[in-house]
mmCIF file of C-alpha atoms in Angstrom:
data_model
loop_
_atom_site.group_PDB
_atom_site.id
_atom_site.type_symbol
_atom_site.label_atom_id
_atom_site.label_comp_id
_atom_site.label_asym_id
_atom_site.label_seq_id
_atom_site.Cartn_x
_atom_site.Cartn_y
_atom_site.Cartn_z
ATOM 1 C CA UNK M 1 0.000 0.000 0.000
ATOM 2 C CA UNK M 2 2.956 2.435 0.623
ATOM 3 C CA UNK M 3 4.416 2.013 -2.567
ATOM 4 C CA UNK M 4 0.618 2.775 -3.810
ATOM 5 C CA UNK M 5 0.659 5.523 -2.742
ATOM 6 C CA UNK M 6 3.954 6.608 -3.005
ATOM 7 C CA UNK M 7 3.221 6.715 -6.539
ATOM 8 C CA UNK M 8 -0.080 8.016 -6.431
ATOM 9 C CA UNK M 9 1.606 11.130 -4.764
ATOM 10 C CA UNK M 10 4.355 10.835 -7.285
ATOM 11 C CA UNK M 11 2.055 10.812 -10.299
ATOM 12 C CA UNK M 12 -0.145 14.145 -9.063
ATOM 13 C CA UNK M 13 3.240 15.781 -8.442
ATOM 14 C CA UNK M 14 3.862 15.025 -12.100
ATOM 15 C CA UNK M 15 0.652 15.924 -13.859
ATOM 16 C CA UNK M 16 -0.500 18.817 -11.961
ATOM 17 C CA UNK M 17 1.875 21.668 -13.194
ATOM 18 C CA UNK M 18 0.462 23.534 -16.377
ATOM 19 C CA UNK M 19 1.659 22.238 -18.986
ATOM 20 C CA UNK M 20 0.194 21.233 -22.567
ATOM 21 C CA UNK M 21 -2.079 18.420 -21.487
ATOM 22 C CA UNK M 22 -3.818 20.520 -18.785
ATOM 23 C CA UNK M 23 -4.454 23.022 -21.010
ATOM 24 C CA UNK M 24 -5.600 21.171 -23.382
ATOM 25 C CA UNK M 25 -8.389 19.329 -20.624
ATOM 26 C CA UNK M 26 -9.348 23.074 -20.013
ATOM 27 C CA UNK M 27 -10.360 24.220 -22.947
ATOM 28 C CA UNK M 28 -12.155 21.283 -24.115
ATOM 29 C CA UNK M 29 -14.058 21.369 -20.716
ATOM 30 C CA UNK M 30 -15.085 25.101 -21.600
ATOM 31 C CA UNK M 31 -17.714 23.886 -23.291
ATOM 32 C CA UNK M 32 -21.404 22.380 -22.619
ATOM 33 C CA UNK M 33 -20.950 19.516 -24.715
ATOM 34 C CA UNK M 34 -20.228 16.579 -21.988
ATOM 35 C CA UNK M 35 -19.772 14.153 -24.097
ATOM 36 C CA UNK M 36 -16.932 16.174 -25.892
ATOM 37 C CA UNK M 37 -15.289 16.592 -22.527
ATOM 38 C CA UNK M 38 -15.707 13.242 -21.242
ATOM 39 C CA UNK M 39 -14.637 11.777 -24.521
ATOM 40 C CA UNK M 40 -11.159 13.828 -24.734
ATOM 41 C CA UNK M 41 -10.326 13.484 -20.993
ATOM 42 C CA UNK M 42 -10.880 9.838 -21.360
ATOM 43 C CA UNK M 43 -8.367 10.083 -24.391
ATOM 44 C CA UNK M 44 -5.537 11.884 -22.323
ATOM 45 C CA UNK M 45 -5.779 9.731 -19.610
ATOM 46 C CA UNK M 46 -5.540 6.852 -21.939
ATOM 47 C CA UNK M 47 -2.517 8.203 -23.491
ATOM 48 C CA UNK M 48 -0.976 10.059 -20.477
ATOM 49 C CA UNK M 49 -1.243 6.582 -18.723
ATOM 50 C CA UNK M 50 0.462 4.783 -21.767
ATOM 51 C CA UNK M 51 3.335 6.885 -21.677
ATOM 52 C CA UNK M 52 3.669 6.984 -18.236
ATOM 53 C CA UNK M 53 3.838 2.999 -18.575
ATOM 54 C CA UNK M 54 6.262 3.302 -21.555
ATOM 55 C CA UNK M 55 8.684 5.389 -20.136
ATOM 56 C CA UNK M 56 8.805 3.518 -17.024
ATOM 57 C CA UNK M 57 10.042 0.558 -19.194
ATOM 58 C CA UNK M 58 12.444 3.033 -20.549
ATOM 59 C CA UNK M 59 11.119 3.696 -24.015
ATOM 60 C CA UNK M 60 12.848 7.307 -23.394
ATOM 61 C CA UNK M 61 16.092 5.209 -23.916
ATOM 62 C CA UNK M 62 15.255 4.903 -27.969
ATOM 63 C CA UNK M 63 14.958 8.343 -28.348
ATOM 64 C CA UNK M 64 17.881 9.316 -26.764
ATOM 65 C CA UNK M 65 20.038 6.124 -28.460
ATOM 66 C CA UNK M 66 18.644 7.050 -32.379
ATOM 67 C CA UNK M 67 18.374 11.193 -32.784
ATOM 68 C CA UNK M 68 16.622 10.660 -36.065
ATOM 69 C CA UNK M 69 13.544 9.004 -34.821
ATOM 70 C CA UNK M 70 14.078 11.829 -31.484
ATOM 71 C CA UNK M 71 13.909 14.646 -34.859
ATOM 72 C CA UNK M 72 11.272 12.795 -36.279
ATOM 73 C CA UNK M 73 9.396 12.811 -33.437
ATOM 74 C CA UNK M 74 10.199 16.614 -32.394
ATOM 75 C CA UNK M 75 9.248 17.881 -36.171
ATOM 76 C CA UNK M 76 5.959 15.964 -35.713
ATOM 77 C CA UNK M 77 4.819 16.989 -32.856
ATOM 78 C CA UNK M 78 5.789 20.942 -33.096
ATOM 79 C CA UNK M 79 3.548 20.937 -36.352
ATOM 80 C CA UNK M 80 0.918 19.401 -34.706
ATOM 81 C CA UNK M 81 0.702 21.639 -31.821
ATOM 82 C CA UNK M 82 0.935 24.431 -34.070
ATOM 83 C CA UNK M 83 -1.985 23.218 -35.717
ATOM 84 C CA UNK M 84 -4.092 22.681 -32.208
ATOM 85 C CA UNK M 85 -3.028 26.574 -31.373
ATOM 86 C CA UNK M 86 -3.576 27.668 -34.641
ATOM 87 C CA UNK M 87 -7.133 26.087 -34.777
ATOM 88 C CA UNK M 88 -8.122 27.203 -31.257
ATOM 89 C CA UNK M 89 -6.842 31.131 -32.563
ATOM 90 C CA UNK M 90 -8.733 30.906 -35.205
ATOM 91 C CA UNK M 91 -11.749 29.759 -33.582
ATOM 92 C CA UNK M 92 -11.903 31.851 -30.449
ATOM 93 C CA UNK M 93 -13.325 34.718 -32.582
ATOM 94 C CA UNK M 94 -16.420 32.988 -33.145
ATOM 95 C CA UNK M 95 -16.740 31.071 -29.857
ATOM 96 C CA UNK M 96 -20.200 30.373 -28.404
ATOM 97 C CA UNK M 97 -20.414 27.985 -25.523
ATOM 98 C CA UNK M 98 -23.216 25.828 -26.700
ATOM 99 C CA UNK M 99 -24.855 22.244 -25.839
ATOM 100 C CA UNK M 100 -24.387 20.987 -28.946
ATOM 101 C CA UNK M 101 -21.278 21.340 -30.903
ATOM 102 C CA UNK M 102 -20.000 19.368 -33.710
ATOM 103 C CA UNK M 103 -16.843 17.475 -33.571
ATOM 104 C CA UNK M 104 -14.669 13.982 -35.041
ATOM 105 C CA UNK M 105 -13.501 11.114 -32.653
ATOM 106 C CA UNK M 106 -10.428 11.130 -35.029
ATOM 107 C CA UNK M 107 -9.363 14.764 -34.233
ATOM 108 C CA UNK M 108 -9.739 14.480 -30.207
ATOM 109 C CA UNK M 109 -7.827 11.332 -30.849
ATOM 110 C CA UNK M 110 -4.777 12.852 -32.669
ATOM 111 C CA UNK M 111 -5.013 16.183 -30.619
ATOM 112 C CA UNK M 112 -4.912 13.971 -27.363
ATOM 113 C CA UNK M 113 -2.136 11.078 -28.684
ATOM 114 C CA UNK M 114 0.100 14.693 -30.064
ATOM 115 C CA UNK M 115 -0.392 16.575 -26.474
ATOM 116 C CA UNK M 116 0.808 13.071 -25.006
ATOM 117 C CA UNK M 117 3.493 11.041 -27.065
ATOM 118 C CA UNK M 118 4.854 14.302 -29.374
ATOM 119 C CA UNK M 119 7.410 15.470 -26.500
ATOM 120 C CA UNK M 120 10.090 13.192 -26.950
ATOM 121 C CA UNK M 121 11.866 15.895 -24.043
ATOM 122 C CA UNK M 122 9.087 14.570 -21.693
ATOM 123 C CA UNK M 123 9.441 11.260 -23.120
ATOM 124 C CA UNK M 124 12.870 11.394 -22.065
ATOM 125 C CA UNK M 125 12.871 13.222 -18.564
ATOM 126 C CA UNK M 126 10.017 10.537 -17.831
ATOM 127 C CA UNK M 127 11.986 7.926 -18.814
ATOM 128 C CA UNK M 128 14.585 9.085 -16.585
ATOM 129 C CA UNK M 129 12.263 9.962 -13.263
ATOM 130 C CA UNK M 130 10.347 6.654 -13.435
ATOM 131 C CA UNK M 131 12.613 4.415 -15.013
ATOM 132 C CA UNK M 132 14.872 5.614 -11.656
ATOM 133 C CA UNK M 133 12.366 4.783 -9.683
ATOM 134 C CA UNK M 134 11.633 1.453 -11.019
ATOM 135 C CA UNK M 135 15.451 0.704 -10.369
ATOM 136 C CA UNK M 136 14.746 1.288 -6.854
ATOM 137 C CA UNK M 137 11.821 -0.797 -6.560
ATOM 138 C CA UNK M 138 12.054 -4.727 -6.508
ATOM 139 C CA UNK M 139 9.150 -6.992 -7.172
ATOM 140 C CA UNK M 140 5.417 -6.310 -6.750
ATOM 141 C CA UNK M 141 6.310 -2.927 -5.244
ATOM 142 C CA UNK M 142 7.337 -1.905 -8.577
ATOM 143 C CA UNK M 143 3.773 -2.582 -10.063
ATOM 144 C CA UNK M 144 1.864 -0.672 -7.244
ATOM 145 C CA UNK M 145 3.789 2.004 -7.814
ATOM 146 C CA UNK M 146 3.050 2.714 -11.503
ATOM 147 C CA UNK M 147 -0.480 1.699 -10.693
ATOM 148 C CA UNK M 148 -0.114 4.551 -8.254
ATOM 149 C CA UNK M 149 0.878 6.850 -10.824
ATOM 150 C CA UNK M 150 -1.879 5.858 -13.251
ATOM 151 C CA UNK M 151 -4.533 6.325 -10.877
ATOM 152 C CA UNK M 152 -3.191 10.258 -10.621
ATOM 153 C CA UNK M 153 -3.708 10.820 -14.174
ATOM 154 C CA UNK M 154 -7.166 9.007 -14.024
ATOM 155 C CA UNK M 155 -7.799 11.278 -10.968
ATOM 156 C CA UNK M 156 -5.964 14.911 -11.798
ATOM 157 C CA UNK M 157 -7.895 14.821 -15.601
ATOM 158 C CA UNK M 158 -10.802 13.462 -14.384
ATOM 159 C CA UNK M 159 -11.322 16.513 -11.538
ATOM 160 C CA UNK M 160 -9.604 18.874 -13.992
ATOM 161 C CA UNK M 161 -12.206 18.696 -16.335
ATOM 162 C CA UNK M 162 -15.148 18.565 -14.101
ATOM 163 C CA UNK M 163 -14.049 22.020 -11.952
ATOM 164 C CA UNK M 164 -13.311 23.681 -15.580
ATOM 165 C CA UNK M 165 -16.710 22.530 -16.569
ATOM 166 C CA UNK M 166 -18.592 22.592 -13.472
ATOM 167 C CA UNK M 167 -17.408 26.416 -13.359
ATOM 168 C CA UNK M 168 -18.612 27.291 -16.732
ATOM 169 C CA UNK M 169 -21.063 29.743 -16.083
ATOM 170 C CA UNK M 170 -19.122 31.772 -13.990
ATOM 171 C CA UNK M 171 -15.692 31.655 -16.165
ATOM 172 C CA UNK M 172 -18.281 32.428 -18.995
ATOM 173 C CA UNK M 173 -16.792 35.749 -20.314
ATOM 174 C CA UNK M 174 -13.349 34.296 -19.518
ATOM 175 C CA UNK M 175 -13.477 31.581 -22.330
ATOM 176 C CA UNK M 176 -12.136 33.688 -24.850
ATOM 177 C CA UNK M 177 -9.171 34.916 -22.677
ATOM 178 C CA UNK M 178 -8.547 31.450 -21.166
ATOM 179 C CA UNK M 179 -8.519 30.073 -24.709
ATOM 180 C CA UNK M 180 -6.431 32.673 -26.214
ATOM 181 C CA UNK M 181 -4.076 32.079 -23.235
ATOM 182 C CA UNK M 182 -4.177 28.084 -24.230
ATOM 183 C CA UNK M 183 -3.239 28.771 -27.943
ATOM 184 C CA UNK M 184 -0.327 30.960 -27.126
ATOM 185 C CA UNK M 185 1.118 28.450 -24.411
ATOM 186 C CA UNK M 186 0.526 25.613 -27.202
ATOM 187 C CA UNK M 187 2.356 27.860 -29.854
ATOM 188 C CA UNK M 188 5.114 28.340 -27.185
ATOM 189 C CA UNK M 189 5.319 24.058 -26.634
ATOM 190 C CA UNK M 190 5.460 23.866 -30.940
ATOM 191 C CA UNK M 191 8.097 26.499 -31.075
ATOM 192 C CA UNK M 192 10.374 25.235 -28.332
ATOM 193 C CA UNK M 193 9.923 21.430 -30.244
ATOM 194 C CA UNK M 194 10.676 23.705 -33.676
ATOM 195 C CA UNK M 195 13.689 25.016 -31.809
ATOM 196 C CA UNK M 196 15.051 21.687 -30.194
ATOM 197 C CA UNK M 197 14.503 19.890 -33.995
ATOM 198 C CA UNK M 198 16.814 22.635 -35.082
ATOM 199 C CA UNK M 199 19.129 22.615 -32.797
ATOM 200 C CA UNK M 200 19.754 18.815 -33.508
ATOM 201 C CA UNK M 201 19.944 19.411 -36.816
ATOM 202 C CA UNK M 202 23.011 22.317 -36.441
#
């Protein structure tokens, strides 16, 4: 149980800072749509939790070994961040918080696998933090511990996007501001990827 929740603790520790994923959880839970939100926060757990599995079996170790697939990766996933940002810019003009909103399963699927698996920096780092961790660990200790640490993504998301949409009414004349300030921190994550793909390439 203490290594449950040793990395249960670990795992909210890990998710909770802002960073790409949350915002993207937020502004898809500015909406009225819940089966929108509940469909993409089930998608970024699902992929937050399969890279949180990956790198703790040291998947960041590929990455690091062949830079090609680490460019490939890094050119990827800065041009489809920029797209996300671009695409919530364009957008906000027009925004109206509605009930019914149309939308693709493929599209929350790609935005939610890019915001996930197109870091390989936080591929990396992760692979680093948890594969240390695993070192540390022997046995069945080892598996409550990254059980820990996928029941804090399940958890974190899950709350995330019920406060942002619970809170809807209130943050109302907000949405525009709290989307413009997701696009520009997405821009920010494509043009730091953008920077690092260059920077390997030099």
């Amino acid at each position: 149980m203490i290594y449950f929740m040793q990395g249960l603790l670990f795992g909210l520790a890990y998710v909770m800072p802002i960073g790409i994923q949350n915002m993207y959880v937020i502004n898809s839970a500015m909406q009225r749509n819940v089966k929108i939100i509940c469909l993409t926060t089930i998608f970024v757990i699902i992929f937050d939790i399969s890279l949180a599995i990956s790198c703790y079996l040291g998947i960041g170790i590929l990455l690091d070994k062949y830079q090609f697939l680490r460019d490939f990766v890094m050119f990827i996933g800065a041009m489809v961040i920029f797209y996300i940002a671009f695409d919530l810019w364009r957008t906000n003009s027009k925004l109206e918080i509605k009930s019914t909103h149309d939308y693709r399963l493929s599209k929350i699927i790609v935005s939610a696998f890019s915001v996930a698996w197109l870091n390989p920096q936080a591929i990396i780092d992760g692979s680093l933090i948890l594969g240390s961790f695993r070192t540390s660990l022997a046995g069945d200790s080892s598996i409550y511990f990254i059980i820990g640490v996928c029941i804090a993504s399940c958890l974190w998301f899950s709350v995330l996007a019920f406060i942002a949409h619970k809170f809807i009414n209130k943050l109302c004349r907000f949405v525009k501001y709290i989307n413009l300030i997701c696009a520009i921190i997405l821009f920010l994550y494509g043009l730091n990827l953008l920077y690092m793909f260059c920077l390997d390439l030099l």
